[in-house]
């Protein structure tokens, strides 16, 4: 099969400001497998859109984007994280904005770490249905159910999560004990996303990594997920977060789509959010 690149990502690496890469790995996924197929599904879906975004009044044809393809993965998560970290470090040290298409959520770690090494004051904003605050899950420390815990404990305490509606009692205790800034899907529903954004916007100003676990979004909009969770936020809520913090973002990922579980709509939405991020970021220079 010919390799497919993300739409409008035809710039050389040297020239590009944005570098897209796929990480086709779903080895620790606990419920439904298949997110390893998401990078290429999103690439295919990315051709359904105009280059011009009316919402952001920006044309992606004017941006230098490179698609580095899918990074090599191993059978095990530990080796996979090690091998992709070399690429993450290179992209960030070369002055690129990395855009990682997962794959599962544990893959964010080396990208966040690469950004943290370059920007010591890095903040982290994550959209997710799940806490991901376990120390380990099914005997695996690098499970996708642990990513937020590792980011907070190893990389940055400047942390905000949005869309949360699932966790163990221990995870909820950990969050309240450590006064972690967490906005639930119910908070978004009752207060509105703009009110939520204004609550964390000043806190997060400065270099920030934005991680979108697609299951933050309600399964009615995004049914093709590894671990779907009802009562979610909407695609417009996610776009509002992207629009408000894009100017500060130094690294971005979108993870946890399992394409087999719908007729393509979730990958279309994922591809759109990636394009919206680039437009929102690029228009601010
Ligand atoms: Mn997650
Ligand atoms: Mn999740």
XYZ file of N, CA and C and ligand atoms in Angstrom:
857
model
N 0.840 -1.204 0.000
C 0.000 0.000 0.000
C 0.872 1.250 0.000
N 0.525 2.201 -0.833
C 1.270 3.460 -0.841
C 1.084 4.176 0.491
N 2.161 4.851 0.864
C 2.046 5.636 2.092
C 1.183 6.867 1.832
N 0.284 7.127 2.743
C -0.581 8.290 2.599
C -0.099 9.369 3.569
N -0.038 10.628 3.101
C 0.346 11.703 4.016
C -0.882 12.547 4.352
N -0.822 13.217 5.488
C -1.895 14.105 5.922
C -2.057 15.228 4.884
N -3.292 15.600 4.613
C -3.562 16.625 3.603
C -2.807 17.922 3.909
N -2.211 18.513 2.889
C -1.481 19.788 2.977
C -0.187 19.696 3.787
N 0.221 18.466 4.131
C 1.461 18.289 4.905
C 2.587 17.881 3.960
N 2.739 18.618 2.869
C 3.702 18.223 1.834
C 4.980 19.058 1.839
N 5.217 19.776 2.931
C 6.445 20.564 3.042
C 7.637 19.664 3.380
N 8.861 20.121 3.011
C 10.073 19.430 3.474
C 10.181 19.555 4.992
N 10.888 18.603 5.590
C 11.115 18.665 7.038
C 11.822 19.967 7.425
N 12.872 20.299 6.665
C 13.683 21.472 7.019
C 12.848 22.741 7.094
N 11.961 22.877 6.136
C 11.188 24.109 5.992
C 9.985 24.162 6.949
N 9.526 22.989 7.368
C 8.248 22.905 8.084
C 8.319 23.478 9.493
N 7.227 24.102 9.921
C 7.086 24.542 11.300
C 6.341 23.475 12.117
N 5.482 22.708 11.420
C 4.692 21.664 12.073
C 5.112 20.306 11.522
N 5.360 19.358 12.411
C 5.708 18.006 11.972
C 4.680 17.016 12.538
N 3.934 16.418 11.623
C 2.957 15.396 11.992
C 3.647 14.039 11.992
N 3.375 13.225 13.010
C 3.841 11.839 12.964
C 2.776 10.933 13.554
N 2.669 9.742 13.028
C 1.755 8.750 13.582
C 2.517 7.777 14.458
N 1.858 7.282 15.514
C 2.451 6.215 16.316
C 1.414 5.083 16.412
N 1.555 4.098 15.529
C 0.546 3.030 15.435
C 0.737 1.952 16.495
N 0.424 2.289 17.728
C 0.608 1.352 18.850
C -0.609 1.394 19.767
N -1.132 0.205 20.121
C -2.258 0.148 21.070
C -2.122 -1.028 22.039
N -0.854 -1.366 22.331
C -0.562 -2.594 23.093
C -1.055 -2.619 24.524
N -1.233 -1.473 25.188
C -1.723 -1.525 26.581
C -3.208 -1.208 26.671
N -3.864 -1.004 25.541
C -5.279 -0.633 25.569
C -6.079 -1.726 26.263
N -6.966 -1.288 27.153
C -7.563 -2.227 28.085
C -8.906 -2.780 27.629
N -9.566 -2.123 26.693
C -10.919 -2.548 26.336
C -11.027 -2.886 24.853
N -11.099 -1.884 23.997
C -11.201 -2.171 22.570
C -9.907 -1.763 21.864
N -9.302 -2.690 21.159
C -8.069 -2.397 20.433
C -8.376 -1.696 19.107
N -7.338 -1.204 18.475
C -7.496 -0.671 17.124
C -6.992 0.740 16.920
N -6.545 1.416 18.009
C -6.077 2.791 17.809
C -4.793 2.842 16.984
N -4.110 1.693 16.834
C -2.918 1.690 15.966
C -3.288 2.025 14.517
N -4.549 1.852 14.166
C -4.987 2.128 12.795
C -5.385 3.591 12.591
N -5.479 4.342 13.692
C -6.033 5.697 13.610
C -5.176 6.693 12.822
N -3.832 6.649 12.927
C -3.065 7.662 12.182
C -3.392 7.666 10.682
N -3.387 6.490 10.060
C -3.661 6.453 8.617
C -5.125 6.745 8.303
N -6.035 6.362 9.199
C -7.455 6.700 8.983
C -7.654 8.217 9.018
N -6.972 8.881 9.951
C -7.087 10.344 10.019
C -6.444 10.998 8.804
N -5.327 10.425 8.350
C -4.697 10.962 7.132
C -5.671 10.880 5.956
N -6.307 9.718 5.795
C -7.257 9.546 4.688
C -8.418 10.530 4.831
N -8.899 10.690 6.065
C -10.050 11.571 6.303
C -9.704 13.048 6.101
N -8.424 13.381 6.213
C -8.019 14.793 6.160
C -8.253 15.410 4.783
N -8.465 14.556 3.767
C -8.675 15.085 2.411
C -10.111 15.529 2.161
N -10.971 15.404 3.156
C -12.364 15.774 2.920
C -12.626 17.264 3.140
N -11.585 18.030 3.532
C -11.815 19.422 3.896
C -11.170 20.412 2.922
N -11.734 21.625 2.870
C -11.084 22.742 2.173
C -9.808 23.116 2.925
N -8.837 23.701 2.225
C -7.654 24.187 2.941
C -8.000 25.428 3.766
N -9.002 26.172 3.319
C -9.394 27.396 4.018
C -10.345 27.076 5.160
N -10.046 27.616 6.345
C -10.944 27.479 7.489
C -11.691 28.788 7.682
N -12.997 28.754 7.484
C -13.778 29.987 7.665
C -13.812 30.368 9.141
N -13.862 29.367 10.019
C -13.944 29.659 11.455
C -12.698 30.407 11.935
N -11.536 29.959 11.491
C -10.291 30.610 11.919
C -9.807 31.645 10.908
N -10.535 31.793 9.810
C -10.139 32.706 8.734
C -8.660 32.508 8.393
N -8.306 31.256 8.128
C -6.910 30.943 7.842
C -6.854 29.816 6.820
N -5.854 29.894 5.925
C -5.742 28.897 4.866
C -4.533 27.992 5.120
N -4.783 26.715 5.281
C -3.687 25.778 5.563
C -2.729 25.632 4.376
N -3.146 26.086 3.225
C -2.229 26.079 2.077
C -1.066 27.046 2.311
N -1.218 27.970 3.245
C -0.175 28.957 3.539
C 0.772 28.512 4.656
N 0.632 27.281 5.137
C 1.433 26.809 6.266
C 2.391 25.708 5.802
N 3.601 25.682 6.377
C 4.556 24.620 6.061
C 4.399 23.479 7.067
N 3.803 22.396 6.576
C 3.549 21.222 7.417
C 4.251 20.023 6.787
N 4.923 19.239 7.625
C 5.596 18.025 7.149
C 4.960 16.810 7.809
N 4.720 15.781 7.032
C 4.257 14.518 7.601
C 5.421 13.536 7.619
N 5.911 13.225 8.818
C 7.063 12.328 8.974
C 6.664 10.859 8.892
N 5.392 10.580 8.617
C 4.938 9.193 8.508
C 4.714 8.570 9.870
N 4.612 7.251 9.881
C 4.422 6.533 11.138
C 5.775 6.135 11.720
N 5.972 6.429 12.989
C 7.218 6.063 13.654
C 7.224 4.553 13.924
N 8.433 4.015 13.974
C 8.558 2.580 14.204
C 8.192 2.242 15.644
N 7.395 1.217 15.811
C 7.007 0.800 17.159
C 7.459 -0.643 17.402
N 7.558 -1.001 18.688
C 7.923 -2.369 19.063
C 6.670 -3.086 19.572
N 6.827 -4.351 19.988
C 5.683 -5.081 20.544
C 5.309 -4.544 21.920
N 6.349 -4.161 22.668
C 6.111 -3.727 24.047
C 6.141 -2.206 24.169
N 5.400 -1.707 25.136
C 5.272 -0.257 25.306
C 6.613 0.375 25.692
N 7.386 -0.278 26.580
C 8.641 0.330 27.052
C 9.591 0.621 25.895
N 9.771 -0.403 25.032
C 10.657 -0.217 23.877
C 10.095 0.809 22.912
N 8.771 0.803 22.762
C 8.135 1.763 21.860
C 8.372 3.191 22.349
N 8.188 3.411 23.654
C 8.392 4.759 24.204
C 9.833 5.212 23.994
N 10.764 4.269 24.205
C 12.179 4.593 24.034
C 12.478 4.986 22.587
N 11.944 4.215 21.655
C 12.289 4.492 20.255
C 11.607 5.763 19.744
N 10.391 6.047 20.194
C 9.750 7.278 19.688
C 10.296 8.528 20.384
N 10.907 8.347 21.568
C 11.425 9.534 22.261
C 12.560 10.195 21.472
N 13.310 9.401 20.725
C 14.391 9.985 19.908
C 13.813 10.937 18.864
N 12.707 10.529 18.268
C 12.060 11.381 17.261
C 11.446 12.628 17.916
N 10.796 12.411 19.053
C 10.174 13.539 19.751
C 11.228 14.589 20.102
N 12.364 14.127 20.646
C 13.443 15.050 21.008
C 13.949 15.808 19.782
N 14.114 15.075 18.683
C 14.640 15.714 17.483
C 13.676 16.788 16.960
N 12.394 16.448 16.864
C 11.418 17.417 16.356
C 11.452 18.700 17.200
N 11.401 18.524 18.504
C 11.325 19.690 19.400
C 12.626 20.486 19.354
N 13.771 19.784 19.390
C 15.058 20.484 19.370
C 15.327 21.168 18.037
N 14.706 20.676 16.969
C 14.828 21.334 15.668
C 13.859 22.517 15.533
N 13.154 22.829 16.602
C 12.267 23.990 16.584
C 10.902 23.740 15.959
N 10.538 22.463 15.811
C 9.233 22.128 15.224
C 8.160 22.035 16.301
N 6.904 22.191 15.871
C 5.776 21.853 16.735
C 5.378 20.415 16.387
N 5.606 19.463 17.305
C 5.212 18.086 17.005
C 3.696 17.904 17.123
N 3.142 17.162 16.171
C 1.717 16.815 16.180
C 1.643 15.298 16.088
N 1.415 14.661 17.227
C 1.449 13.198 17.272
C 0.045 12.636 17.140
N -0.125 11.740 16.175
C -1.394 11.046 15.987
C -1.268 9.637 16.572
N -2.014 9.368 17.665
C -1.986 8.025 18.242
C -2.998 7.146 17.546
N -2.953 5.917 17.892
C -2.284 5.308 19.003
C -2.940 5.665 20.349
N -2.403 4.957 21.342
C -2.983 5.082 22.681
C -2.341 6.232 23.464
N -2.948 6.540 24.615
C -2.595 7.768 25.314
C -1.215 7.730 25.974
N -0.727 6.542 26.295
C 0.603 6.451 26.913
C 1.700 7.018 26.008
N 1.431 7.098 24.721
C 2.424 7.582 23.752
C 2.704 9.070 23.885
N 1.868 9.788 24.620
C 2.101 11.224 24.811
C 3.397 11.498 25.566
N 3.742 10.576 26.479
C 4.801 10.868 27.451
C 6.105 11.377 26.839
N 6.702 10.669 25.880
C 7.986 11.164 25.338
C 7.863 12.525 24.658
N 6.702 12.840 24.133
C 6.512 14.140 23.488
C 6.397 15.255 24.527
N 5.673 14.975 25.605
C 5.587 15.965 26.687
C 6.970 16.176 27.293
N 7.698 15.065 27.469
C 9.033 15.155 28.065
C 9.984 15.969 27.177
N 9.920 15.746 25.879
C 10.774 16.512 24.961
C 10.477 18.007 25.080
N 9.193 18.355 25.178
C 8.820 19.770 25.319
C 9.264 20.321 26.672
N 9.146 19.506 27.724
C 9.563 19.928 29.061
C 11.071 20.211 29.098
N 11.847 19.367 28.404
C 13.299 19.581 28.366
C 13.635 20.918 27.707
N 12.854 21.298 26.727
C 13.133 22.562 26.035
C 12.513 23.757 26.753
N 11.329 23.549 27.366
C 10.617 24.639 28.050
C 10.394 24.214 29.500
N 11.324 24.562 30.401
C 11.226 24.074 31.796
C 9.915 24.463 32.483
N 9.294 25.556 32.065
C 8.060 26.004 32.724
C 6.809 25.440 32.051
N 6.977 24.365 31.273
C 5.887 23.788 30.483
C 4.639 23.471 31.324
N 3.472 23.830 30.791
C 2.196 23.391 31.346
C 1.608 22.279 30.485
N 0.600 21.606 31.008
C -0.002 20.467 30.305
C -1.522 20.572 30.420
N -2.196 20.624 29.283
C -3.660 20.620 29.261
C -4.110 19.347 28.563
N -4.982 18.595 29.217
C -5.459 17.340 28.628
C -6.982 17.311 28.612
N -7.541 16.900 27.483
C -8.969 16.642 27.381
C -9.156 15.136 27.413
N -9.996 14.658 28.314
C -10.115 13.212 28.511
C -11.397 12.935 29.288
N -12.016 11.792 29.028
C -13.106 11.329 29.892
C -12.559 10.760 31.185
N -11.313 10.273 31.102
C -10.742 9.480 32.194
C -9.647 10.223 32.935
N -9.565 9.940 34.212
C -8.516 10.507 35.048
C -7.113 10.141 34.552
N -6.913 8.885 34.196
C -5.572 8.377 33.847
C -4.564 8.678 34.953
N -5.018 8.543 36.216
C -4.191 8.890 37.383
C -3.727 7.657 38.146
N -3.876 6.475 37.548
C -3.396 5.268 38.235
C -1.867 5.234 38.214
N -1.293 4.624 39.269
C 0.160 4.427 39.273
C 0.545 3.308 38.329
N -0.311 2.290 38.252
C -0.139 1.240 37.256
C -1.493 0.614 36.990
N -1.612 -0.079 35.862
C -2.875 -0.713 35.519
C -2.579 -2.051 34.873
N -3.188 -3.099 35.363
C -2.944 -4.461 34.895
C -1.430 -4.752 34.841
N -0.745 -4.407 35.950
C 0.701 -4.621 36.097
C 1.553 -3.845 35.100
N 0.995 -2.818 34.497
C 1.758 -2.056 33.507
C 1.810 -0.585 33.939
N 3.017 -0.141 34.277
C 3.214 1.235 34.717
C 3.002 2.218 33.564
N 3.324 1.780 32.352
C 3.179 2.664 31.191
C 1.868 2.430 30.437
N 0.845 2.000 31.167
C -0.481 1.829 30.566
C -1.077 3.185 30.192
N -1.996 3.158 29.236
C -2.695 4.403 28.864
C -3.542 4.954 30.011
N -3.811 4.125 31.023
C -4.609 4.571 32.174
C -3.775 5.321 33.216
N -2.491 5.556 32.933
C -1.572 6.160 33.908
C -0.924 7.457 33.409
N -1.241 7.894 32.218
C -0.457 8.973 31.595
C -0.498 10.268 32.391
N -1.680 10.656 32.900
C -1.737 11.927 33.632
C -0.935 11.866 34.925
N -0.975 10.722 35.594
C -0.197 10.549 36.825
C 1.302 10.731 36.546
N 1.778 10.126 35.466
C 3.205 10.232 35.141
C 3.583 11.664 34.749
N 2.712 12.328 34.015
C 3.010 13.719 33.635
C 3.127 14.573 34.893
N 2.177 14.420 35.810
C 2.189 15.235 37.029
C 3.392 14.901 37.907
N 3.678 13.618 38.078
C 4.742 13.243 39.016
C 6.141 13.411 38.439
N 6.278 13.251 37.125
C 7.628 13.305 36.536
C 7.918 14.622 35.810
N 6.892 15.269 35.253
C 7.190 16.329 34.294
C 6.687 17.716 34.708
N 5.419 17.853 35.023
C 4.935 19.191 35.377
C 3.688 19.126 36.254
N 3.660 19.980 37.259
C 2.461 20.067 38.098
C 1.529 21.162 37.595
N 1.990 21.876 36.557
C 1.130 22.906 35.953
C 0.191 22.187 34.983
N -0.893 21.676 35.513
C -1.703 20.667 34.839
C -3.176 21.055 34.911
N -3.882 20.894 33.790
C -5.334 21.133 33.755
C -5.965 20.000 32.951
N -7.037 19.407 33.485
C -7.778 18.420 32.690
C -9.224 18.874 32.518
N -9.796 18.526 31.376
C -11.149 18.966 31.011
C -11.918 17.780 30.422
N -13.166 17.630 30.851
C -14.030 16.598 30.282
C -14.113 15.331 31.105
N -13.445 15.341 32.286
C -13.322 14.133 33.107
C -14.699 13.687 33.634
N -14.921 12.375 33.593
C -16.136 11.793 34.168
C -15.949 10.340 34.570
N -14.701 9.886 34.643
C -14.452 8.491 35.004
C -13.121 8.345 35.718
N -13.176 7.677 36.871
C -11.956 7.377 37.613
C -12.321 6.519 38.811
N -11.321 5.960 39.447
C -11.584 5.194 40.668
C -11.703 6.170 41.840
N -12.206 5.671 42.952
C -12.278 6.516 44.149
C -10.878 6.991 44.547
N -9.888 6.118 44.411
C -8.507 6.494 44.731
C -8.021 7.641 43.840
N -8.379 7.569 42.567
C -7.956 8.640 41.655
C -8.612 9.964 42.040
N -9.903 9.924 42.369
C -10.581 11.153 42.789
C -9.975 11.695 44.082
N -9.598 10.797 45.006
C -8.947 11.225 46.249
C -7.599 11.893 45.959
N -6.837 11.287 45.060
C -5.516 11.824 44.693
C -5.659 13.242 44.137
N -6.660 13.426 43.267
C -6.866 14.732 42.639
C -7.279 15.782 43.669
N -8.160 15.404 44.599
C -8.593 16.417 45.560
C -7.501 16.680 46.587
N -6.778 15.656 47.002
C -5.684 15.830 47.962
C -4.593 16.743 47.395
N -4.293 16.593 46.131
C -3.217 17.373 45.509
C -3.712 18.648 44.833
N -4.989 18.969 45.039
C -5.578 20.205 44.503
C -5.294 20.379 43.009
N -5.497 19.295 42.286
C -5.253 19.307 40.846
C -6.419 19.975 40.128
N -6.101 20.817 39.163
C -7.145 21.532 38.429
C -7.815 20.599 37.426
N -9.006 20.169 37.793
C -9.748 19.230 36.973
C -11.146 19.780 36.739
N -11.532 19.876 35.470
C -12.879 20.333 35.131
C -13.636 19.157 34.516
N -14.703 18.768 35.163
C -15.440 17.599 34.699
C -16.307 17.955 33.491
N -16.794 16.917 32.832
C -17.736 17.130 31.729
C -18.994 17.838 32.243
N -19.380 17.548 33.494
C -20.549 18.215 34.085
C -20.271 19.704 34.284
N -19.041 20.049 34.704
C -18.667 21.468 34.822
C -18.845 22.174 33.486
N -18.371 21.529 32.423
C -18.469 22.137 31.087
C -19.933 22.295 30.698
N -20.733 21.275 31.012
C -22.143 21.295 30.637
C -22.906 22.394 31.391
N -22.630 22.532 32.677
C -23.419 23.480 33.474
C -22.901 24.913 33.355
N -21.584 25.100 33.315
C -21.047 26.473 33.275
C -20.808 26.979 31.862
N -20.619 26.071 30.927
C -20.250 26.477 29.564
C -18.741 26.513 29.425
N -18.250 26.160 28.246
C -16.800 26.005 28.055
C -16.068 27.337 28.188
N -16.699 28.454 27.779
C -15.988 29.742 27.864
C -15.703 30.113 29.318
N -16.653 29.832 30.214
C -16.441 30.114 31.648
C -15.315 29.240 32.203
N -15.285 27.987 31.775
C -14.212 27.074 32.222
C -12.852 27.594 31.727
N -12.803 27.965 30.453
C -11.532 28.461 29.890
C -11.038 29.673 30.668
N -11.959 30.579 31.002
C -11.518 31.785 31.724
C -11.004 31.437 33.119
N -11.438 30.295 33.662
C -10.947 29.884 34.994
C -9.500 29.389 34.964
N -9.060 28.817 33.820
C -7.685 28.282 33.821
C -6.740 29.022 32.877
N -7.273 29.949 32.101
C -6.478 30.543 31.034
C -5.222 31.251 31.552
N -5.366 32.058 32.588
C -4.208 32.793 33.106
C -3.186 31.860 33.744
N -3.697 30.791 34.375
C -2.825 29.814 35.024
C -1.923 29.116 34.003
N -2.480 28.849 32.814
C -1.781 28.017 31.843
C -0.946 28.832 30.849
N -1.084 30.136 30.885
C -0.318 30.989 29.963
C 1.159 30.634 29.996
N 1.809 30.664 28.852
C 3.200 30.207 28.765
C 3.210 28.919 27.976
N 4.407 28.368 27.700
C 4.473 27.162 26.870
C 3.601 26.043 27.434
N 2.817 25.436 26.577
C 1.895 24.402 27.054
C 1.800 23.273 26.031
N 1.645 22.066 26.544
C 1.414 20.894 25.700
C -0.077 20.583 25.759
N -0.684 20.367 24.594
C -2.119 20.055 24.542
C -2.321 18.628 24.064
N -2.955 17.822 24.902
C -3.199 16.415 24.577
C -4.697 16.170 24.517
N -5.172 15.693 23.375
C -6.598 15.412 23.218
C -6.814 13.901 23.160
N -7.352 13.360 24.248
C -7.855 11.993 24.225
C -9.282 12.110 23.691
N -9.532 11.503 22.526
C -10.812 11.716 21.842
C -12.019 11.306 22.669
N -11.795 10.437 23.682
C -12.960 10.017 24.466
C -13.462 11.094 25.422
N -12.782 12.245 25.476
C -13.356 13.412 26.156
C -14.700 13.773 25.523
N -14.760 13.566 24.204
C -15.955 13.915 23.436
C -17.028 12.843 23.620
N -18.261 13.257 23.661
C -19.373 12.322 23.834
C -19.365 11.274 22.719
N -19.594 9.997 23.077
C -19.609 8.938 22.059
C -20.664 9.153 20.966
N -21.635 10.014 21.208
C -22.602 10.317 20.146
C -21.902 11.007 18.979
N -20.884 11.816 19.271
C -20.112 12.501 18.223
C -18.911 11.667 17.788
N -18.366 10.911 18.723
C -17.114 10.174 18.482
C -17.260 8.757 19.026
N -17.986 7.900 18.301
C -18.228 6.551 18.813
C -17.034 5.603 18.700
N -16.104 5.894 17.787
C -15.013 4.950 17.539
C -13.853 5.225 18.483
N -13.950 4.662 19.676
C -12.992 4.921 20.746
C -12.588 3.613 21.396
N -11.393 3.610 22.015
C -10.965 2.435 22.758
C -11.813 2.221 23.999
N -12.129 3.324 24.685
C -12.893 3.242 25.929
C -13.943 4.352 25.970
N -15.063 4.152 25.258
C -16.098 5.195 25.188
C -16.778 5.411 26.543
N -17.122 6.659 26.828
C -17.740 7.000 28.117
C -18.842 8.032 27.851
N -20.086 7.676 28.117
C -21.197 8.609 27.853
C -21.114 9.913 28.660
N -22.002 10.841 28.332
C -22.096 12.164 28.980
C -20.839 13.007 28.777
N -20.371 13.063 27.556
C -19.143 13.792 27.282
C -19.346 15.225 26.837
N -18.225 15.873 26.488
C -18.275 17.239 25.970
C -18.459 17.179 24.446
N -18.630 18.340 23.825
C -18.937 18.367 22.394
C -17.691 18.752 21.581
N -17.721 18.470 20.273
C -16.608 18.920 19.424
C -16.404 20.437 19.496
N -17.483 21.217 19.620
C -17.332 22.674 19.730
C -16.599 23.072 21.015
N -16.855 22.335 22.110
C -16.119 22.604 23.357
C -14.615 22.409 23.122
N -14.271 21.324 22.441
C -12.854 21.033 22.174
C -12.252 22.125 21.287
N -12.997 22.522 20.262
C -12.493 23.587 19.373
C -12.282 24.890 20.143
N -13.149 25.170 21.097
C -12.998 26.395 21.891
C -11.717 26.360 22.716
N -11.397 25.198 23.279
C -10.145 25.069 24.040
C -8.954 25.244 23.102
N -9.023 24.581 21.955
C -7.943 24.716 20.965
C -7.761 26.186 20.595
N -8.859 26.865 20.295
C -8.782 28.269 19.857
C -8.158 29.146 20.933
N -8.490 28.872 22.191
C -8.035 29.785 23.248
C -6.573 29.560 23.622
N -6.095 28.316 23.587
C -4.711 28.114 24.048
C -3.719 27.856 22.923
N -4.198 27.709 21.697
C -3.285 27.414 20.575
C -2.060 28.323 20.530
N -2.208 29.634 20.791
C -1.019 30.491 20.700
C 0.121 30.077 21.622
N -0.170 29.355 22.701
C 0.865 28.958 23.671
C 1.385 27.545 23.445
N 0.719 26.800 22.554
C 0.996 25.367 22.458
C 2.328 25.109 21.750
N 3.169 24.258 22.380
C 4.467 23.881 21.801
C 4.506 22.406 21.397
N 3.451 21.669 21.739
C 3.351 20.268 21.334
C 1.903 19.839 21.428
N 1.497 18.947 20.525
C 0.072 18.596 20.418
C -0.050 17.118 20.091
N -1.046 16.465 20.676
C -1.370 15.120 20.200
C -2.860 14.860 20.255
N -3.258 13.864 19.485
C -4.657 13.430 19.454
C -4.647 11.905 19.419
N -5.242 11.288 20.449
C -5.055 9.851 20.671
C -6.382 9.137 20.935
N -6.308 7.796 20.880
C -7.366 6.884 21.359
C -8.561 6.685 20.424
N -8.465 7.114 19.159
C -9.511 6.730 18.199
C -9.283 5.265 17.802
N -10.326 4.468 17.838
C -10.260 3.065 17.375
C -11.192 2.942 16.170
N -10.643 3.157 14.969
C -11.477 3.410 13.777
C -12.516 2.343 13.456
N -12.281 1.105 13.882
C -13.193 0.022 13.471
C -14.604 0.189 14.024
N -14.769 1.048 15.040
C -16.044 1.063 15.737
C -17.041 2.117 15.250
N -16.796 2.687 14.072
C -17.866 3.466 13.432
C -17.646 3.440 11.930
N -18.363 4.271 11.216
C -18.242 4.244 9.759
C -17.346 5.368 9.259
N -16.418 5.815 10.085
C -15.420 6.771 9.627
C -15.550 8.158 10.235
N -16.671 8.452 10.858
C -16.935 9.805 11.366
C -15.975 10.258 12.449
N -15.527 9.332 13.279
C -14.632 9.734 14.371
C -13.266 10.152 13.830
N -12.789 9.443 12.812
C -11.514 9.837 12.202
C -11.642 11.171 11.464
N -12.802 11.419 10.862
C -13.046 12.717 10.226
C -12.973 13.822 11.270
N -13.608 13.602 12.410
C -13.572 14.612 13.478
C -12.152 14.787 14.011
N -11.425 13.690 14.178
C -10.036 13.783 14.632
C -9.187 14.587 13.666
N -9.323 14.286 12.369
C -8.557 15.013 11.353
C -8.916 16.498 11.360
N -10.201 16.792 11.558
C -10.648 18.197 11.582
C -10.025 18.939 12.767
N -9.990 18.286 13.930
C -9.420 18.930 15.119
C -7.923 19.189 14.936
N -7.227 18.268 14.281
C -5.804 18.484 13.981
C -5.652 19.702 13.078
N -6.483 19.786 12.042
C -6.417 20.922 11.112
C -6.796 22.221 11.818
N -7.793 22.142 12.693
C -8.184 23.334 13.451
C -7.051 23.794 14.361
N -6.350 22.836 14.972
C -5.217 23.229 15.812
C -4.165 23.973 14.987
N -3.827 23.433 13.827
C -2.783 24.076 13.016
C -3.237 25.471 12.587
N -4.486 25.591 12.148
C -5.002 26.911 11.726
C -4.999 27.890 12.902
N -5.452 27.421 14.065
C -5.530 28.289 15.242
C -4.150 28.740 15.694
N -3.176 27.841 15.584
C -1.811 28.155 15.989
C -1.126 29.059 14.971
N -1.263 28.694 13.688
C -0.534 29.407 12.627
C -1.034 30.835 12.446
N -2.311 31.067 12.673
C -2.850 32.409 12.419
C -2.320 33.436 13.425
N -1.833 32.935 14.583
C -1.281 33.878 15.559
C 0.208 34.066 15.343
N 0.729 33.489 14.272
C 2.137 33.668 13.934
C 2.988 32.752 14.770
Mn -6.557 9.079 28.316
Mn -9.759 8.459 27.982
